[in-house]
Structures are given as C-alpha cells and as structure tokens.
Amino acid sequence: ALPANLLRTYCNSLFKNHPQYRPFEIYINRYYSLPPQSYAPNALNFIVSYSGNTEETISALEEANQNRLPFVGFSSGGKVEELCKMYGAPHVKLPVPYPNFQPRMGTGYFFGSMLQILVNQGLMPDTTKEMLSLAAKLNNRMVEFEKTGVALARKLKGKTPVIYASPKYKPVAMIWKIKINENAKTPAFWNFFPEANHNEMVGFTNPQGKFFIVMLKDLEDNPKNLKRYEATAGLLLEKGVESEIIKMEGNDVFYKMFSSILLADWTSYCLALEYGQDPTPVDMVEKLKKILK
C-alpha cells in the first residue's frame, strides 16, 4: 500500500505537466475484502505482497478472482504467485536481492513495476530516463545521507519520534514512521500540517514522555501552510519539545520523495545501532503470523 501512496503522489504531479493524459484515481486498500472501487467498470486491481503470503492480500486476490475482476499480482513468490499462475492472471515477480531482504526495502521495486504497467497501458507518460537520472544523483549523495542520518539518530535517541509533512507528502511521513518502527524497534508516529495544529499539537501541553518532532518541509507547499513549520516548532519548544525542520530538496516529486526516504533509511538504521538493535528482523510480526495460522 505504501508504494501505491507514493505512486499516487507521483502520478498526480505528472498529470499537471502532461494534460494529454486523463487523470484517474488510485485507491488504497489494506483489508481482507475489496473496496467498492474495485468493482468499477474500468478498475484494475493491483494485488501486492512482497512475500506473497500476506493473508489480507491473498483474501483480496481470491475475491477478485471469484468476481472476475481484472487484477495483477505483485510478489517475490509465495501464495500470490501460485494463485496467479493457477488462475491465469498476470504476475510481476519481484526480486530478492540478498538473504533476509525485508519488504520495507522494496519500495522502489513496487513503485517502478506498478508505474511501468500504467505506462504500458497508455495511462501515464514514460519517465524512465528522468527517474534513472535522478536515482543516479541520489546514489551520489549516499555519504551525505548517512552523515545526516547519524546526526539525526543521535537527537532522536531516548525520545519518541513524530514526523510531520504537508498533505502532498503524507505517504513519506508514514514511511518515516514505519522505517523507525521496523528498523529501530521503537514507537514513532506521523501527522501532517495543518491537521496537526488543530488537535495533536495541544497534546504536547502535558506530554507523558520525551518526544522529538521531525518536520519534512516542501518549499513548494502553500505559503500559508509553510508558515506553520517554524511557528509550530516555536510553540513546541515552549513546552520543552524539540524539533527539527528538514527541507525536501529538489524540484521533482520523485526526487523529493526518494531523497527523504533514503534519509529515513539511514536515520532509522543508525537509531537501531544506537539502541543496540539488529535492524533487519521483525520478530513480533513473525510471531503474530504463527499465532494467526
């Protein structure tokens, strides 16, 4: 679901610059049953699970097949691949680059494969060259991301991270939260401006623990919304809550999203090391799967 959120943000940005393509909605489903939108006449369902064994995904796949809804499966194998072959449905085989590879590291594989299907269907422009060029630039900045991640992880140590972003980049804030949860094995939360100013901010009047707010600031956001970052940081500091504003760099939505995600990777990885945690395994998730069987 998370790569689909990023895909929606990216596609919406392309529609503005390529008016010859007709905008369409991307709906996200995180449950066992399919939403009403899956039954729309022109709907195409992406059935997504990196392992191929997520039970909610398998349930949704079975429903799509039973109701003869068009769908494409995405997985590295597992039950999703098996069922797609059985039902004669298209399946995208995702790579497992190394042992113990975790699904949270496969965002780019999901994003790229889903986007390519939309391009192949004539629904989106092909921006492969542009994305590869931007990806190379990101790769050249890896040392910089690591250094920033080390510094930020030290600030976050001993505190509960809360990530804020603009409405456009809510998916990125959510990914930060998930990376910290799974890599550093510690609680984290997310919200967005202006919503956080209407309710959540007041909760820091009487915090029951130490928090640190990371604000992902898109300089192309609405000017009125941009004023909220520094203003909120000042109000939080009055309550003893530290924060840091991180500018989302670049002029391209793809670059902004993935540069921020790379920083989230490094920050959460370094925070895991600060806590003496192995960032790779997710033991509680595996234990829950066994309980639910």
XYZ file of N, CA and C in Angstrom, residues 122-276:
465
model
N -0.800 2.835 -21.531
C -1.038 4.138 -22.139
C -1.691 5.134 -21.213
N -1.617 4.863 -19.905
C -2.278 5.732 -18.931
C -1.363 6.821 -18.390
N -0.046 6.611 -18.510
C 0.928 7.554 -17.972
C 2.073 7.733 -18.963
N 2.743 8.893 -18.934
C 3.930 9.080 -19.781
C 5.096 8.253 -19.243
N 5.998 7.874 -20.117
C 7.172 7.097 -19.711
C 8.267 8.055 -19.237
N 8.528 8.055 -17.949
C 9.541 8.944 -17.365
C 10.752 8.150 -16.870
N 10.980 6.986 -17.459
C 12.063 6.112 -17.001
C 13.416 6.815 -17.025
N 13.741 7.485 -18.133
C 15.045 8.143 -18.255
C 15.221 9.202 -17.173
N 14.180 9.980 -16.946
C 14.264 11.026 -15.929
C 14.462 10.425 -14.540
N 13.720 9.361 -14.241
C 13.838 8.741 -12.921
C 15.206 8.104 -12.714
N 15.743 7.455 -13.745
C 17.068 6.842 -13.626
C 18.145 7.902 -13.410
N 18.000 9.037 -14.079
C 18.951 10.131 -13.899
C 18.897 10.669 -12.474
N 17.689 10.839 -11.963
C 17.529 11.326 -10.590
C 18.018 10.294 -9.580
N 17.777 9.022 -9.868
C 18.241 7.957 -8.973
C 19.766 7.953 -8.880
N 20.436 8.211 -10.003
C 21.900 8.278 -10.003
C 22.390 9.434 -9.133
N 21.687 10.555 -9.199
C 22.051 11.701 -8.361
C 21.873 11.362 -6.879
N 20.808 10.654 -6.568
C 20.580 10.246 -5.180
C 21.683 9.310 -4.705
N 22.078 8.394 -5.566
C 23.134 7.444 -5.207
C 24.455 8.163 -4.922
N 24.711 9.234 -5.640
C 25.942 10.005 -5.435
C 25.936 10.771 -4.113
N 24.764 10.899 -3.509
C 24.649 11.633 -2.243
C 24.568 10.703 -1.033
N 24.851 9.425 -1.217
C 24.639 8.451 -0.156
C 25.454 8.758 1.101
N 26.698 9.196 0.933
C 27.532 9.536 2.094
C 26.915 10.694 2.870
N 26.378 11.658 2.141
C 25.720 12.802 2.776
C 24.491 12.358 3.567
N 23.683 11.471 2.969
C 22.505 10.963 3.677
C 22.913 10.224 4.950
N 23.994 9.464 4.859
C 24.461 8.712 6.030
C 24.864 9.660 7.163
N 25.637 10.688 6.839
C 26.087 11.633 7.863
C 24.905 12.339 8.528
N 23.949 12.758 7.711
C 22.765 13.424 8.259
C 21.959 12.460 9.115
N 21.850 11.207 8.661
C 21.121 10.196 9.412
C 21.752 9.900 10.753
N 23.081 9.847 10.798
C 23.797 9.613 12.059
C 23.488 10.732 13.051
N 23.571 11.979 12.587
C 23.334 13.128 13.460
C 21.894 13.164 13.966
N 20.950 12.888 13.070
C 19.544 12.927 13.467
C 19.213 11.788 14.422
N 19.784 10.618 14.197
C 19.534 9.472 15.077
C 19.981 9.775 16.502
N 21.085 10.467 16.644
C 21.566 10.827 17.983
C 20.597 11.769 18.689
N 19.964 12.652 17.922
C 18.970 13.553 18.510
C 17.701 12.801 18.901
N 17.366 11.767 18.130
C 16.139 11.010 18.381
C 16.282 10.008 19.519
N 17.506 9.618 19.829
C 17.723 8.584 20.843
C 17.104 8.984 22.181
N 16.327 8.076 22.749
C 15.686 8.326 24.032
C 14.390 9.101 23.942
N 13.959 9.400 22.711
C 12.722 10.160 22.512
C 11.824 9.422 21.521
N 10.542 9.735 21.544
C 9.601 9.169 20.575
C 9.519 10.089 19.365
N 9.916 9.620 18.192
C 9.865 10.466 17.001
C 8.425 10.655 16.504
N 8.128 11.870 16.076
C 6.855 12.192 15.428
C 7.197 12.929 14.135
N 6.676 12.447 13.027
C 7.020 13.002 11.717
C 5.845 13.810 11.170
N 6.112 15.050 10.772
C 5.096 15.896 10.156
C 5.507 16.222 8.714
N 4.510 16.349 7.842
C 4.755 16.728 6.448
C 3.554 17.518 5.941
N 3.601 17.911 4.684
C 2.454 18.561 4.047
C 1.469 17.485 3.597
N 0.231 17.857 3.264
C -0.729 16.848 2.781
C -0.211 16.060 1.583
N 0.503 16.730 0.691
C 1.014 16.073 -0.516
C 1.980 14.949 -0.179
N 2.762 15.143 0.872
C 3.800 14.166 1.208
C 3.480 13.371 2.471
N 2.202 13.210 2.748
C 1.795 12.339 3.856
C 2.373 10.931 3.722
N 2.395 10.343 2.506
C 2.970 8.992 2.392
C 4.428 8.915 2.838
N 5.179 9.987 2.606
C 6.587 9.992 3.005
C 6.707 10.026 4.526
N 5.868 10.832 5.173
C 5.869 10.869 6.640
C 5.521 9.501 7.212
N 4.566 8.824 6.591
C 4.176 7.495 7.049
C 5.325 6.504 6.887
N 6.064 6.617 5.793
C 7.200 5.723 5.573
C 8.283 5.965 6.620
N 8.531 7.222 6.963
C 9.480 7.515 8.047
C 9.068 6.778 9.320
N 7.809 6.878 9.644
C 7.288 6.237 10.855
C 7.519 4.734 10.816
N 7.214 4.125 9.688
C 7.345 2.673 9.544
C 8.808 2.243 9.597
N 9.689 3.007 8.958
C 11.116 2.670 8.987
C 11.640 2.672 10.422
N 11.231 3.673 11.193
C 11.685 3.760 12.583
C 11.112 2.607 13.401
N 9.831 2.298 13.193
C 9.213 1.164 13.893
C 9.974 -0.125 13.634
N 10.187 -0.442 12.360
C 10.708 -1.755 11.990
C 12.232 -1.848 12.100
N 12.932 -0.787 11.781
C 14.395 -0.839 11.857
C 14.910 -0.600 13.273
N 14.428 0.473 13.907
C 14.923 0.828 15.242
C 14.148 0.145 16.362
N 13.030 -0.512 16.012
C 12.232 -1.255 17.002
C 11.732 -0.342 18.122
N 11.263 0.838 17.737
C 10.790 1.806 18.719
C 9.544 2.511 18.179
N 8.649 2.978 19.055
C 7.444 3.662 18.577
C 7.774 4.948 17.817
N 6.934 5.281 16.869
C 7.022 6.537 16.132
C 5.634 6.827 15.570
N 5.371 8.084 15.295
C 4.044 8.484 14.822
C 4.192 9.545 13.732
N 3.093 9.810 13.032
C 3.152 10.805 11.963
C 1.840 11.575 11.887
N 1.913 12.762 11.292
C 0.730 13.578 11.043
C 1.099 14.573 9.946
N 0.224 15.514 9.666
C 0.514 16.484 8.604
C -0.064 17.841 8.965
N 0.528 18.873 8.356
C 0.017 20.238 8.506
C -1.037 20.508 7.446
N -2.143 21.173 7.777
C -2.401 21.850 9.052
C -3.091 20.991 10.112
N -3.442 19.749 9.801
C -4.227 18.932 10.725
C -3.603 18.851 12.114
N -2.283 18.677 12.182
C -1.625 18.525 13.485
C -1.825 19.745 14.372
N -2.009 20.927 13.749
C -2.211 22.146 14.529
C -3.602 22.247 15.132
N -4.543 21.476 14.627
C -5.921 21.570 15.103
C -6.175 20.731 16.347
N -5.328 19.750 16.609
C -5.601 18.869 17.749
C -4.330 18.302 18.369
N -3.516 17.596 17.594
C -2.372 16.884 18.161
C -1.409 17.805 18.894
N -1.192 18.976 18.361
C -0.257 19.920 18.964
C -0.600 20.210 20.421
N -1.893 20.291 20.711
C -2.335 20.607 22.070
C -1.919 19.521 23.053
N -1.785 18.288 22.560
C -1.395 17.181 23.426
C -0.014 17.336 24.020
N 0.819 18.174 23.408
C 2.164 18.383 23.942
C 2.179 19.379 25.097
N 0.996 19.874 25.478
C 0.901 20.694 26.679
C 1.273 19.876 27.907
N 0.906 18.604 27.877
C 1.159 17.720 29.016
C 1.695 16.371 28.521
N 2.859 16.355 27.885
C 3.382 15.100 27.333
C 3.785 14.125 28.429
N 3.511 12.858 28.197
C 3.836 11.819 29.179
C 5.109 11.073 28.786
N 6.047 11.794 28.237
C 7.304 11.208 27.798
C 8.060 12.219 26.959
N 9.222 11.830 26.466
C 10.038 12.707 25.640
C 9.730 12.469 24.158
N 9.496 13.548 23.436
C 9.194 13.474 22.010
C 10.188 14.327 21.222
N 10.344 13.977 19.957
C 11.145 14.793 19.042
C 10.391 14.835 17.719
N 10.124 16.053 17.234
C 9.329 16.229 16.020
C 10.246 16.474 14.825
N 10.087 15.672 13.790
C 10.810 15.865 12.531
C 9.818 16.405 11.507
N 10.074 17.608 11.000
C 9.163 18.245 10.055
C 9.771 18.224 8.656
N 9.101 17.574 7.731
C 9.557 17.491 6.341
C 8.921 18.636 5.560
N 9.705 19.637 5.245
C 9.174 20.878 4.677
C 9.386 20.942 3.171
N 8.278 20.967 2.443
C 8.298 21.139 0.990
C 8.165 22.626 0.689
N 9.209 23.232 0.151
C 9.209 24.673 -0.083
C 8.211 25.098 -1.152
N 7.657 24.147 -1.899
C 6.649 24.465 -2.912
C 5.227 24.320 -2.369
N 5.115 24.091 -1.079
C 3.808 23.974 -0.448
C 3.113 25.341 -0.431
N 1.839 25.347 -0.089
C 1.084 26.590 0.045
C 1.796 27.526 1.031
N 2.017 28.784 0.653
C 2.736 29.718 1.533
C 2.129 29.821 2.932
N 0.810 29.729 3.026
C 0.169 29.798 4.337
C 0.528 28.578 5.182
N 0.609 27.425 4.535
C 0.970 26.211 5.269
C 2.438 26.236 5.690
N 3.289 26.838 4.857
C 4.717 26.903 5.167
C 4.987 27.675 6.454
N 4.143 28.645 6.759
C 4.330 29.429 7.983
C 4.162 28.579 9.238
N 3.463 27.463 9.104
C 3.144 26.642 10.267
C 4.365 25.900 10.826
N 5.357 25.642 9.989
C 6.506 24.846 10.440
C 7.275 25.547 11.557
N 7.796 26.743 11.272
C 8.559 27.471 12.285
C 7.677 27.879 13.459
N 6.428 28.261 13.157
C 5.525 28.669 14.235
C 5.263 27.513 15.194
N 5.028 26.336 14.638
C 4.775 25.158 15.470
C 6.019 24.768 16.253
N 7.176 24.830 15.601
C 8.430 24.500 16.283
C 8.643 25.399 17.495
N 8.320 26.686 17.346
C 8.462 27.616 18.463
C 7.525 27.300 19.611
N 6.275 26.988 19.291
C 5.299 26.648 20.331
C 5.675 25.355 21.047
N 6.172 24.393 20.299
C 6.579 23.126 20.909
C 7.766 23.318 21.843
N 8.698 24.167 21.443
C 9.873 24.409 22.273
C 9.476 25.022 23.613
N 8.435 25.846 23.600
C 7.931 26.419 24.850
C 7.460 25.339 25.815
N 7.046 24.198 25.263
C 6.588 23.069 26.083
C 7.705 22.048 26.324
N 8.917 22.402 25.922
C 10.045 21.512 26.149
C 10.188 20.406 25.128
N 9.506 20.544 23.980
C 9.560 19.521 22.932
C 10.465 20.011 21.804
N 11.529 19.263 21.535
C 12.470 19.633 20.481
C 11.939 19.228 19.105
N 12.431 19.909 18.097
C 12.035 19.572 16.724
C 13.149 19.950 15.764
N 13.055 19.419 14.565
C 13.996 19.786 13.504
C 13.243 19.849 12.186
N 13.446 20.935 11.454
C 12.818 21.113 10.147
C 13.803 20.671 9.070
N 13.395 19.710 8.262
C 14.237 19.194 7.184
C 13.608 19.579 5.847
N 14.316 20.354 5.060
C 13.796 20.789 3.766
C 13.860 19.645 2.759
N 12.756 19.435 2.057
C 12.708 18.437 0.993
C 13.324 19.065 -0.253
N 14.473 18.538 -0.656
C 15.259 19.164 -1.713
C 14.799 18.760 -3.109
N 15.126 19.630 -4.074
C 14.839 19.334 -5.470
C 13.549 19.953 -5.960
N 13.362 19.897 -7.282
C 12.157 20.443 -7.907
C 11.256 19.360 -8.463
N 11.641 18.106 -8.294
C 10.899 16.979 -8.853
C 10.283 16.161 -7.724
N 9.032 15.762 -7.895
C 8.333 14.998 -6.861
C 9.051 13.685 -6.577
N 9.496 12.998 -7.623
C 10.225 11.737 -7.444
C 11.457 11.952 -6.572
N 12.229 12.992 -6.877
C 13.461 13.261 -6.130
C 13.147 13.599 -4.676
N 12.139 14.412 -4.465
C 11.784 14.789 -3.094
C 11.377 13.571 -2.278
N 10.546 12.725 -2.851
C 10.064 11.555 -2.120
C 11.201 10.612 -1.763
N 12.001 10.263 -2.760
C 13.001 9.219 -2.525
C 14.246 9.729 -1.804
N 14.556 11.012 -1.913
C 15.655 11.542 -1.100
C 15.266 11.524 0.371
N 14.017 11.849 0.656
C 13.547 11.814 2.039
C 13.492 10.386 2.569
N 13.079 9.445 1.716
C 13.023 8.039 2.131
C 14.427 7.503 2.407
N 15.403 7.897 1.597
C 16.785 7.481 1.845
C 17.280 8.007 3.188
N 16.931 9.246 3.503
C 17.316 9.791 4.802
C 16.621 9.037 5.931
N 15.369 8.653 5.702
C 14.648 7.848 6.696
C 15.327 6.500 6.901
N 15.801 5.899 5.809
C 16.524 4.626 5.908
C 17.756 4.766 6.794
N 18.562 5.770 6.495
C 19.795 5.948 7.251
C 19.518 6.325 8.706
N 18.545 7.203 8.916
C 18.228 7.627 10.283
C 17.748 6.457 11.124
N 16.828 5.672 10.581
C 16.283 4.539 11.333
C 17.331 3.453 11.547
N 18.195 3.255 10.553
C 19.284 2.278 10.688
C 20.248 2.705 11.798
N 20.645 3.973 11.766
C 21.571 4.476 12.787
C 20.929 4.492 14.172
N 19.627 4.758 14.222
C 18.929 4.727 15.507
C 18.892 3.308 16.063
N 18.727 2.330 15.175
C 18.780 0.927 15.603
C 20.133 0.616 16.235
N 21.200 1.091 15.623
C 22.539 0.864 16.175
C 22.708 1.575 17.513
N 22.135 2.770 17.631
C 22.197 3.499 18.902
C 21.538 2.700 20.023
N 20.489 1.964 19.683
C 19.762 1.163 20.672
C 20.292 -0.265 20.785
N 21.319 -0.591 20.004
C 21.863 -1.938 20.042
C 20.941 -2.976 19.444
